[in-house]
Each structure stands twice: as C-alpha cells, then as structure tokens.
Coordinates of N, CA and C in Angstrom, one line a residue:
Chain A
S1 N 118.7 142.5 -138.5 CA 120.0 142.0 -137.9 C 121.0 143.1 -137.8
Q2 N 121.8 143.0 -136.8 CA 122.8 144.1 -136.6 C 124.0 143.8 -137.4
Q3 N 124.7 144.9 -137.9 CA 125.9 144.8 -138.7 C 127.1 144.6 -137.8
G4 N 127.1 145.4 -136.7 CA 128.3 145.4 -135.9 C 128.1 144.9 -134.5
E5 N 129.2 144.3 -133.9 CA 129.1 143.8 -132.6 C 130.4 144.3 -131.9
E6 N 130.2 145.0 -130.8 CA 131.4 145.5 -130.0 C 131.8 144.5 -128.9
D7 N 133.1 144.5 -128.6 CA 133.6 143.7 -127.6 C 134.7 144.4 -126.9
P8 N 134.8 144.5 -125.6 CA 133.9 143.8 -124.6 C 132.6 144.6 -124.5
Q9 N 131.6 144.1 -123.9 CA 130.4 144.8 -123.6 C 130.6 145.9 -122.6
A10 N 131.5 145.7 -121.6 CA 131.8 146.6 -120.6 C 133.3 146.6 -120.3
L11 N 133.8 147.7 -119.9 CA 135.3 147.8 -119.7 C 135.5 148.9 -118.6
S12 N 136.2 148.5 -117.5 CA 136.5 149.4 -116.4 C 138.0 149.6 -116.3
I13 N 138.5 150.8 -116.3 CA 140.0 151.0 -116.2 C 140.3 152.2 -115.3
Q14 N 141.5 152.3 -114.9 CA 142.0 153.4 -114.1 C 142.3 154.6 -115.0
E15 N 142.1 155.8 -114.5 CA 142.5 157.0 -115.3 C 144.0 156.9 -115.6
G16 N 144.3 157.3 -116.9 CA 145.7 157.2 -117.3 C 146.0 155.9 -118.1
E17 N 145.2 154.9 -117.9 CA 145.4 153.6 -118.7 C 144.8 153.8 -120.1
N18 N 145.2 152.9 -120.9 CA 144.6 152.8 -122.3 C 143.4 151.9 -122.3
A19 N 142.5 152.3 -123.2 CA 141.3 151.5 -123.3 C 141.2 151.0 -124.8
T20 N 140.9 149.7 -125.0 CA 140.8 149.2 -126.3 C 139.5 148.5 -126.4
M21 N 138.7 148.8 -127.5 CA 137.5 148.1 -127.7 C 137.4 147.7 -129.2
N22 N 136.7 146.6 -129.5 CA 136.7 146.0 -130.8 C 135.3 146.0 -131.4
C23 N 135.3 146.0 -132.7 CA 134.1 145.9 -133.4 C 134.2 144.9 -134.5
S24 N 133.3 144.0 -134.6 CA 133.3 143.0 -135.8 C 132.0 143.3 -136.5
Y25 N 132.1 143.1 -137.8 CA 130.9 143.3 -138.7 C 130.8 142.1 -139.7
K26 N 129.7 142.1 -140.4 CA 129.4 140.9 -141.1 C 129.6 140.9 -142.6
T27 N 129.3 142.1 -143.2 CA 129.4 142.2 -144.7 C 130.4 143.3 -145.1
S28 N 130.7 143.4 -146.4 CA 131.6 144.4 -146.9 C 131.0 145.8 -146.6
I29 N 131.9 146.7 -146.4 CA 131.5 148.1 -146.0 C 132.2 149.1 -146.8
N30 N 131.6 150.3 -146.9 CA 132.3 151.5 -147.5 C 133.2 152.1 -146.5
N31 N 132.8 152.2 -145.2 CA 133.6 152.8 -144.2 C 133.1 152.4 -142.8
L32 N 133.8 152.7 -141.8 CA 133.4 152.4 -140.5 C 133.6 153.6 -139.6
Q33 N 132.6 153.9 -138.8 CA 132.7 155.1 -138.0 C 132.5 154.7 -136.5
W34 N 133.1 155.5 -135.6 CA 133.0 155.3 -134.2 C 132.3 156.5 -133.6
Y35 N 131.4 156.2 -132.7 CA 130.6 157.3 -132.0 C 130.7 157.0 -130.5
R36 N 130.6 158.1 -129.7 CA 130.5 158.1 -128.3 C 129.1 158.6 -127.8
Q37 N 128.6 157.9 -126.8 CA 127.4 158.4 -126.2 C 127.5 158.5 -124.7
N38 N 127.4 159.7 -124.2 CA 127.4 159.9 -122.8 C 126.0 159.6 -122.3
S39 N 125.9 159.2 -121.0 CA 124.7 158.8 -120.4 C 123.5 159.8 -120.6
G40 N 122.5 159.3 -121.2 CA 121.3 160.1 -121.4 C 121.4 161.1 -122.6
R41 N 122.4 161.0 -123.4 CA 122.6 162.0 -124.5 C 122.6 161.3 -125.8
G42 N 122.6 162.1 -126.9 CA 122.7 161.6 -128.2 C 124.2 161.2 -128.5
L43 N 124.4 160.5 -129.6 CA 125.7 160.1 -130.0 C 126.5 161.2 -130.7
V44 N 127.8 161.2 -130.5 CA 128.7 162.1 -131.0 C 129.7 161.4 -131.9
H45 N 129.9 161.9 -133.1 CA 130.9 161.3 -134.0 C 132.3 161.5 -133.5
L46 N 133.1 160.4 -133.6 CA 134.5 160.5 -133.2 C 135.4 160.4 -134.4
I47 N 135.3 159.4 -135.2 CA 136.3 159.2 -136.3 C 135.7 158.3 -137.3
L48 N 136.1 158.5 -138.6 CA 135.7 157.7 -139.7 C 136.9 157.1 -140.3
I49 N 136.8 155.8 -140.7 CA 137.9 155.2 -141.4 C 137.4 154.5 -142.6
R50 N 138.0 154.8 -143.8 CA 137.5 154.3 -145.0 C 138.0 152.8 -145.2
S51 N 137.3 152.1 -146.1 CA 137.6 150.7 -146.3 C 139.0 150.5 -146.8
N52 N 139.6 151.5 -147.5 CA 140.9 151.3 -148.0 C 142.0 151.9 -147.1
E53 N 141.6 152.2 -145.9 CA 142.6 152.7 -144.8 C 142.8 151.6 -143.8
R54 N 144.0 151.5 -143.2 CA 144.2 150.5 -142.2 C 144.3 151.1 -140.8
E55 N 144.7 152.4 -140.7 CA 144.8 153.0 -139.4 C 144.6 154.5 -139.5
K56 N 144.0 155.1 -138.5 CA 143.8 156.5 -138.5 C 143.9 157.0 -137.0
H57 N 144.4 158.2 -136.9 CA 144.6 158.8 -135.6 C 143.8 160.1 -135.5
S58 N 143.3 160.4 -134.3 CA 142.7 161.7 -134.0 C 142.9 162.0 -132.5
G59 N 143.9 162.9 -132.2 CA 144.1 163.2 -130.8 C 144.6 161.9 -130.1
R60 N 143.8 161.6 -129.0 CA 144.2 160.4 -128.2 C 143.5 159.1 -128.8
L61 N 142.8 159.2 -129.9 CA 142.1 158.1 -130.5 C 143.0 157.5 -131.6
R62 N 143.0 156.2 -131.6 CA 143.6 155.4 -132.8 C 142.6 154.3 -133.2
V63 N 142.3 154.3 -134.5 CA 141.4 153.3 -135.0 C 142.1 152.5 -136.0
T64 N 141.9 151.2 -136.0 CA 142.5 150.3 -137.0 C 141.3 149.6 -137.7
L65 N 141.5 149.2 -138.9 CA 140.5 148.5 -139.7 C 141.2 147.3 -140.4
D66 N 140.7 146.1 -140.2 CA 141.1 144.9 -140.9 C 140.0 144.4 -141.7
T67 N 139.9 144.7 -143.0 CA 138.7 144.3 -143.8 C 138.8 142.8 -144.0
S68 N 140.0 142.1 -144.0 CA 140.0 140.7 -144.2 C 139.4 139.9 -143.0
K69 N 139.5 140.5 -141.8 CA 138.9 139.9 -140.6 C 137.5 140.6 -140.3
K70 N 137.2 141.6 -141.1 CA 135.9 142.3 -140.8 C 135.9 142.8 -139.4
S71 N 136.9 143.5 -139.0 CA 137.0 144.0 -137.6 C 137.7 145.3 -137.6
S72 N 137.4 146.0 -136.5 CA 138.0 147.3 -136.2 C 138.3 147.4 -134.7
S73 N 139.3 148.2 -134.4 CA 139.5 148.5 -133.0 C 139.6 150.0 -132.7
L74 N 139.2 150.4 -131.6 CA 139.3 151.8 -131.1 C 140.2 151.8 -129.9
L75 N 141.3 152.5 -129.9 CA 142.2 152.7 -128.8 C 142.1 154.1 -128.3
I76 N 141.8 154.3 -127.0 CA 141.9 155.6 -126.3 C 143.1 155.6 -125.4
T77 N 144.0 156.4 -125.7 CA 145.2 156.4 -124.8 C 145.1 157.4 -123.7
A78 N 145.8 157.2 -122.6 CA 145.8 158.1 -121.5 C 144.4 158.5 -121.1
S79 N 143.6 157.5 -120.7 CA 142.2 157.8 -120.5 C 141.9 158.8 -119.4
R80 N 140.8 159.5 -119.5 CA 140.4 160.4 -118.5 C 139.0 160.1 -118.0
A81 N 138.6 160.6 -116.8 CA 137.3 160.3 -116.3 C 136.2 160.8 -117.3
A82 N 136.5 161.8 -118.0 CA 135.5 162.4 -119.0 C 135.3 161.4 -120.2
D83 N 136.2 160.4 -120.3 CA 136.0 159.4 -121.4 C 134.9 158.4 -121.0
T84 N 134.5 158.4 -119.8 CA 133.4 157.5 -119.4 C 132.2 157.7 -120.3
A85 N 131.8 156.6 -121.0 CA 130.7 156.7 -122.0 C 130.5 155.4 -122.6
S86 N 129.5 155.3 -123.5 CA 129.4 154.1 -124.3 C 129.9 154.4 -125.7
Y87 N 130.6 153.4 -126.3 CA 131.2 153.6 -127.6 C 130.6 152.6 -128.6
F88 N 130.2 153.2 -129.8 CA 129.6 152.4 -130.8 C 130.3 152.5 -132.1
C89 N 130.4 151.3 -132.8 CA 130.9 151.4 -134.2 C 129.6 151.4 -135.1
A90 N 129.8 152.0 -136.2 CA 128.7 152.1 -137.2 C 129.3 151.8 -138.6
T91 N 128.6 151.0 -139.3 CA 129.0 150.7 -140.7 C 128.0 151.1 -141.7
A92 N 128.4 151.4 -142.9 CA 127.5 151.9 -143.9 C 127.5 150.8 -145.0
R93 N 126.4 150.2 -145.2 CA 126.2 149.3 -146.3 C 125.4 149.9 -147.4
G94 N 126.0 150.0 -148.6 CA 125.3 150.8 -149.6 C 125.4 152.3 -149.3
G95 N 124.5 153.1 -149.8 CA 124.7 154.5 -149.7 C 124.2 155.2 -148.4
N96 N 123.0 154.7 -148.0 CA 122.3 155.6 -147.0 C 121.8 154.9 -145.7
Q97 N 122.2 153.6 -145.6 CA 121.8 152.9 -144.4 C 123.0 152.6 -143.5
F98 N 122.8 153.0 -142.2 CA 123.9 152.8 -141.2 C 123.5 151.8 -140.2
Y99 N 124.4 151.0 -139.8 CA 124.1 149.9 -138.8 C 125.1 150.1 -137.7
F100 N 124.5 150.2 -136.5 CA 125.2 150.4 -135.3 C 125.4 149.1 -134.5
G101 N 126.5 148.9 -133.8 CA 126.7 147.8 -133.0 C 126.0 148.0 -131.6
T102 N 126.2 147.1 -130.7 CA 125.6 147.1 -129.4 C 126.3 147.9 -128.4
G103 N 127.5 148.3 -128.7 CA 128.2 149.3 -127.9 C 129.1 148.6 -126.8
T104 N 130.2 149.4 -126.4 CA 131.0 149.0 -125.3 C 130.8 150.1 -124.2
S105 N 130.5 149.8 -123.0 CA 130.4 150.7 -121.9 C 131.7 150.9 -121.2
L106 N 132.3 152.0 -121.3 CA 133.6 152.3 -120.7 C 133.5 153.1 -119.5
T107 N 134.1 152.7 -118.4 CA 134.1 153.4 -117.1 C 135.6 153.7 -116.8
V108 N 135.9 155.0 -116.7 CA 137.3 155.4 -116.3 C 137.2 155.8 -114.8
I109 N 138.0 155.2 -114.0 CA 137.9 155.4 -112.6 C 139.0 156.5 -112.2
P110 N 138.6 157.6 -111.6 CA 139.6 158.6 -111.3 C 140.6 158.2 -110.3
Chain B
N1 N 124.1 178.0 -134.0 CA 123.2 176.9 -134.5 C 122.7 176.0 -133.4
A2 N 121.5 175.6 -133.4 CA 120.9 174.7 -132.4 C 121.3 173.3 -132.7
G3 N 121.7 173.0 -133.9 CA 122.0 171.6 -134.3 C 120.7 170.8 -134.6
V4 N 120.6 169.6 -134.0 CA 119.4 168.8 -134.2 C 118.6 168.9 -132.9
T5 N 117.4 169.2 -133.0 CA 116.5 169.3 -131.8 C 115.4 168.3 -131.9
Q6 N 115.0 167.8 -130.8 CA 113.9 166.8 -130.7 C 112.9 167.2 -129.6
T7 N 111.7 167.1 -129.9 CA 110.6 167.3 -128.9 C 109.6 166.2 -129.0
P8 N 109.0 165.8 -127.9 CA 109.3 166.1 -126.6 C 110.6 165.3 -126.1
K9 N 111.0 165.6 -124.9 CA 112.1 164.8 -124.3 C 111.6 163.5 -123.7
F10 N 110.4 163.6 -123.1 CA 109.8 162.4 -122.5 C 108.3 162.3 -122.9
Q11 N 107.8 161.1 -123.1 CA 106.4 161.0 -123.4 C 105.9 159.6 -122.9
V12 N 104.7 159.6 -122.4 CA 104.1 158.4 -122.0 C 102.8 158.3 -122.8
L13 N 102.6 157.2 -123.4 CA 101.4 156.9 -124.2 C 100.7 155.7 -123.7
K14 N 99.4 155.6 -124.0 CA 98.7 154.4 -123.7 C 98.6 153.6 -125.1
T15 N 98.5 152.3 -125.0 CA 98.4 151.4 -126.1 C 97.3 151.9 -127.0
G16 N 97.6 152.1 -128.3 CA 96.6 152.5 -129.3 C 96.6 154.0 -129.6
Q17 N 97.2 154.8 -128.8 CA 97.3 156.2 -129.0 C 98.3 156.5 -130.1
S18 N 98.1 157.6 -130.8 CA 99.0 158.0 -131.8 C 99.7 159.3 -131.4
M19 N 100.9 159.5 -131.9 CA 101.6 160.7 -131.6 C 102.7 161.0 -132.6
T20 N 103.2 162.2 -132.6 CA 104.3 162.6 -133.5 C 105.5 163.0 -132.8
L21 N 106.7 162.4 -133.0 CA 107.9 162.9 -132.5 C 108.5 163.9 -133.5
Q22 N 108.9 165.1 -132.9 CA 109.4 166.1 -133.8 C 110.9 166.1 -133.9
C23 N 111.4 166.4 -135.0 CA 112.9 166.5 -135.2 C 113.1 167.7 -136.2
A24 N 114.0 168.6 -135.8 CA 114.4 169.7 -136.7 C 115.9 169.9 -136.6
Q25 N 116.4 170.4 -137.8 CA 117.9 170.7 -137.8 C 118.0 172.0 -138.6
D26 N 119.0 172.8 -138.1 CA 119.2 174.2 -138.7 C 120.5 174.3 -139.4
M27 N 121.0 173.1 -139.9 CA 122.3 173.1 -140.6 C 122.2 172.9 -142.1
N28 N 121.0 172.9 -142.6 CA 120.7 172.7 -144.0 C 121.2 171.4 -144.5
H29 N 121.1 170.4 -143.6 CA 121.5 169.0 -144.0 C 120.5 168.3 -144.9
E30 N 121.1 167.6 -145.8 CA 120.3 166.9 -146.8 C 119.7 165.6 -146.2
Y31 N 120.5 164.9 -145.5 CA 120.1 163.6 -145.0 C 119.6 163.7 -143.5
M32 N 118.5 163.0 -143.3 CA 117.9 162.9 -141.9 C 117.5 161.5 -141.7
S33 N 117.5 161.1 -140.4 CA 117.1 159.7 -140.1 C 116.6 159.6 -138.7
W34 N 115.9 158.5 -138.5 CA 115.3 158.2 -137.2 C 115.8 156.8 -136.7
Y35 N 116.3 156.7 -135.5 CA 116.7 155.4 -134.9 C 116.0 155.2 -133.6
R36 N 115.9 153.9 -133.2 CA 115.4 153.6 -131.9 C 116.6 152.9 -131.2
Q37 N 116.7 153.1 -129.9 CA 117.7 152.5 -129.1 C 117.1 151.7 -128.0
D38 N 117.3 150.4 -128.0 CA 116.8 149.5 -126.9 C 118.0 148.9 -126.2
P39 N 117.8 148.6 -124.9 CA 118.9 148.0 -124.1 C 119.5 146.7 -124.8
G40 N 120.8 146.7 -125.0 CA 121.4 145.5 -125.6 C 121.2 145.4 -127.1
M41 N 120.6 146.3 -127.7 CA 120.3 146.2 -129.1 C 121.0 147.2 -130.0
G42 N 121.7 148.2 -129.4 CA 122.3 149.2 -130.2 C 121.2 150.1 -130.8
L43 N 121.6 150.8 -131.8 CA 120.6 151.7 -132.5 C 120.2 151.0 -133.8
R44 N 118.9 151.1 -134.1 CA 118.3 150.5 -135.3 C 117.6 151.6 -136.1
L45 N 117.9 151.6 -137.4 CA 117.4 152.6 -138.3 C 115.9 152.3 -138.6
I46 N 115.1 153.3 -138.4 CA 113.6 153.2 -138.7 C 113.3 153.7 -140.1
H47 N 113.5 154.9 -140.3 CA 113.3 155.6 -141.6 C 114.4 156.6 -141.9
Y48 N 114.6 156.9 -143.1 CA 115.6 158.0 -143.4 C 115.1 158.7 -144.7
S49 N 115.7 159.9 -144.8 CA 115.3 160.8 -146.0 C 116.6 161.4 -146.6
V50 N 116.7 161.4 -147.9 CA 117.9 161.9 -148.5 C 117.6 163.3 -149.1
G51 N 116.4 163.9 -148.8 CA 116.1 165.2 -149.2 C 114.6 165.5 -149.1
A52 N 114.2 166.7 -149.1 CA 112.8 167.0 -149.0 C 112.0 166.3 -150.0
G53 N 110.9 165.6 -149.6 CA 110.0 164.9 -150.4 C 110.4 163.4 -150.7
I54 N 111.6 163.0 -150.1 CA 112.1 161.7 -150.4 C 112.3 161.0 -149.1
T55 N 111.7 159.8 -148.8 CA 111.9 159.1 -147.6 C 112.0 157.6 -148.0
D56 N 112.6 156.8 -147.1 CA 112.7 155.4 -147.4 C 112.8 154.6 -146.1
Q57 N 112.5 153.4 -146.1 CA 112.5 152.5 -144.9 C 113.9 152.1 -144.5
G58 N 114.0 152.0 -143.2 CA 115.3 151.4 -142.7 C 115.0 149.9 -142.3
E59 N 115.7 149.6 -141.2 CA 115.7 148.2 -140.7 C 114.4 147.8 -140.0
V60 N 113.8 148.8 -139.3 CA 112.6 148.4 -138.5 C 111.5 149.5 -138.7
P61 N 110.9 149.5 -139.9 CA 109.9 150.6 -140.2 C 108.5 150.4 -139.7
N62 N 108.1 149.1 -139.4 CA 106.7 148.8 -139.1 C 106.2 149.6 -137.9
G63 N 105.0 150.2 -138.1 CA 104.4 150.9 -137.0 C 104.7 152.4 -137.0
Y64 N 105.6 152.8 -137.9 CA 106.1 154.2 -138.0 C 105.9 154.8 -139.4
N65 N 105.5 156.1 -139.4 CA 105.4 156.8 -140.7 C 106.3 158.1 -140.6
V66 N 106.8 158.5 -141.7 CA 107.6 159.7 -141.8 C 107.2 160.5 -143.0
S67 N 107.5 161.8 -143.0 CA 107.4 162.6 -144.2 C 108.5 163.7 -144.1
R68 N 108.8 164.3 -145.2 CA 109.8 165.3 -145.2 C 109.4 166.4 -146.2
S69 N 108.6 167.3 -145.7 CA 108.1 168.4 -146.5 C 109.0 169.6 -146.7
T70 N 110.0 169.7 -145.7 CA 111.0 170.7 -145.7 C 112.3 170.1 -145.5
T71 N 113.4 170.9 -145.8 CA 114.7 170.4 -145.5 C 114.9 170.3 -144.0
E72 N 114.3 171.2 -143.2 CA 114.6 171.3 -141.8 C 113.9 170.2 -140.9
D73 N 112.7 169.8 -141.3 CA 111.9 169.0 -140.4 C 111.7 167.6 -140.9
F74 N 111.7 166.6 -139.9 CA 111.5 165.2 -140.3 C 110.8 164.5 -139.1
P75 N 109.5 164.7 -139.1 CA 108.7 164.1 -138.0 C 108.5 162.6 -138.1
L76 N 108.4 162.0 -137.0 CA 108.2 160.5 -136.9 C 106.8 160.3 -136.3
R77 N 105.9 159.6 -137.0 CA 104.6 159.4 -136.5 C 104.4 157.9 -136.0
L78 N 103.9 157.8 -134.8 CA 103.5 156.4 -134.4 C 102.0 156.4 -134.6
L79 N 101.5 155.4 -135.4 CA 100.1 155.4 -135.8 C 99.2 154.8 -134.7
S80 N 99.6 153.8 -134.0 CA 98.9 153.1 -133.0 C 99.9 152.5 -132.0
A81 N 100.2 153.2 -131.0 CA 101.4 152.8 -130.2 C 101.2 151.5 -129.5
A82 N 102.3 150.7 -129.4 CA 102.3 149.4 -128.8 C 103.4 149.4 -127.8
P83 N 103.3 148.6 -126.7 CA 104.3 148.5 -125.7 C 105.7 148.2 -126.3
S84 N 105.7 147.4 -127.4 CA 107.0 147.1 -128.1 C 107.7 148.4 -128.6
Q85 N 107.0 149.5 -128.7 CA 107.6 150.7 -129.2 C 108.2 151.6 -128.1
T86 N 108.1 151.1 -126.9 CA 108.8 151.7 -125.7 C 110.3 151.7 -126.0
S87 N 110.9 152.8 -126.1 CA 112.3 152.9 -126.5 C 112.8 154.4 -126.4
V88 N 114.0 154.6 -126.7 CA 114.6 155.9 -126.8 C 114.8 156.2 -128.3
Y89 N 114.2 157.3 -128.8 CA 114.3 157.6 -130.2 C 115.2 158.7 -130.5
F90 N 116.1 158.5 -131.5 CA 117.1 159.5 -131.8 C 116.9 159.9 -133.3
C91 N 116.9 161.2 -133.5 CA 117.0 161.8 -134.9 C 118.4 162.2 -135.2
A92 N 118.8 162.0 -136.4 CA 120.2 162.3 -136.8 C 120.1 163.0 -138.2
S93 N 121.2 163.8 -138.5 CA 121.3 164.4 -139.8 C 122.7 164.4 -140.2
S94 N 122.9 164.5 -141.5 CA 124.2 164.7 -142.1 C 124.1 165.6 -143.3
I95 N 125.2 166.2 -143.6 CA 125.2 167.3 -144.6 C 124.8 166.8 -146.0
L96 N 125.2 165.5 -146.3 CA 124.8 164.9 -147.6 C 124.4 163.5 -147.3
A97 N 123.6 163.0 -148.2 CA 123.3 161.6 -148.2 C 124.6 160.8 -148.6
G98 N 124.7 159.6 -148.3 CA 125.8 158.8 -148.6 C 126.6 158.4 -147.4
A99 N 127.4 157.4 -147.6 CA 128.0 156.7 -146.5 C 129.2 157.4 -145.8
Y100 N 129.8 158.4 -146.4 CA 131.0 159.0 -145.9 C 130.9 160.2 -145.1
N101 N 129.7 160.4 -144.6 CA 129.4 161.6 -143.8 C 129.0 161.3 -142.4
E102 N 129.6 162.1 -141.4 CA 129.3 161.9 -140.1 C 127.9 162.3 -139.8
Q103 N 127.2 161.7 -138.8 CA 125.9 162.0 -138.5 C 125.9 162.8 -137.2
F104 N 125.0 163.8 -137.1 CA 124.8 164.6 -135.9 C 123.5 164.2 -135.3
F105 N 123.6 163.9 -134.0 CA 122.4 163.3 -133.3 C 121.7 164.4 -132.4
G106 N 120.4 164.2 -132.3 CA 119.6 165.0 -131.4 C 119.8 164.4 -130.0
P107 N 119.2 165.0 -129.0 CA 119.3 164.5 -127.6 C 118.4 163.3 -127.3
G108 N 117.5 163.0 -128.1 CA 116.6 161.8 -127.9 C 115.3 162.1 -127.3
T109 N 114.3 161.2 -127.6 CA 113.0 161.3 -126.9 C 112.8 159.9 -126.3
R110 N 112.5 159.9 -125.0 CA 112.3 158.7 -124.2 C 110.8 158.4 -124.2
L111 N 110.3 157.4 -124.9 CA 108.9 157.1 -125.0 C 108.6 155.8 -124.3
T112 N 107.5 155.9 -123.5 CA 107.0 154.7 -122.8 C 105.6 154.5 -123.2
V113 N 105.3 153.3 -123.6 CA 103.9 152.9 -124.0 C 103.4 151.9 -123.0
L114 N 102.3 152.3 -122.4 CA 101.7 151.4 -121.3 C 100.6 150.5 -121.9

C-alpha cells in the first residue's frame, strides 16, 4: 500500500501563476520529501521537511507540513514553463524505506 | 561524477526469460535502492541496500533478486520475467542509510515483458 497520495492528480496553470499541490499520508513519519520528475527522466530531489518543522522555503518553493492532519503542501510561486513536470511526495517510515505518492502532473502554459 | 547510471535504457523480454538490470554510482554512497514505476501507482520500493553485503526487501520484492558485492554496484535480477513486471525501473542512492537523506535517481530502464 502506498504511503502518500497527491492531490490534484493534474494541474494546468498559466506561466507566472502559483501552483499548489498537496500530499496526504497515513502513518507517522520522520520527514517528508518532495521530488520532481521531468518526462522520461529520473526523479530529482527538491526539498526535505522534518517532522518537527512546519514550513520550509527554497527559492520559489514553499513546503508546509501539518503532522496532525498528516498532510503537506508544495507551493511553487511565479511558475515557469520549465516547471512542467510531475511532483511526488515521499515519506520515510522507519530508517530505510521510502514511500512515494502517485504524483501531481503540473503543466505550465507559456 | 556520472552520478547514478543504469543500463540498459530499454529492454524487451519474453515471458520466462531472465535478465539483470545494472545500476552503478560513483559518489561512494552507502545506500542504494530499486523502485518500479507504474502508471497511476507512483514509485514502489523493490529492494534496498545499506552497504556492501547487506540487502533487504522493500514493498514489492517478489520475482526480483539483488546483491551488493561492492559499494558502487547494485544489480537487479529478474529470475523469470512475467508481463506484470512490465514497468519503468529506477535505481537510487543516498550518501547514508536513514530517512534524512535525499536520494539521487538514475535515468531509468523501461522494461517490456511480452
């Protein structure tokens, strides 16, 4: 069974708009990570937020974590066409096993 | 550094055939793992290794074997391929075992089993 579920499954926005995607998970976690996957490529790590953190920023990315609701959100501000990709959340349960969600497919229209 | 490399990029097998997917990393990473990615399913962990000589099962290990004789290499073996193993396979590594480390992914191997 999968640990994370992203919402929405697909998102289409105009360049310059903000994109928000959400991740819900089922059990307690050590941390939550977000990854990006461009079409036909491997995943690339974006940001990690620890279970005792509520918000984290990296450039145009803002991640929040609500452990009481078992959910996280990824906000991409001022989106660009190059942000078109699929975005996955990943949670670590225990030490060495990672669980990925089903992903949000983001399309940024120039 | 080449990072994480995978070969082949594409492979077509017939049911019952065996093959090995190769994965190598040149970053001296301790942790390596294999995932499969299916449409609508996200990535699922097949096997992982926390160091040379140490491997363990992930979420979907059946039909796959792994070994880790060196730090650099982590091959995935399909013993008797089945159509249900048609998928895209990704190898990943991180500097240390444990939950707080980012994973670096290879480009993937697209496998079709007829």
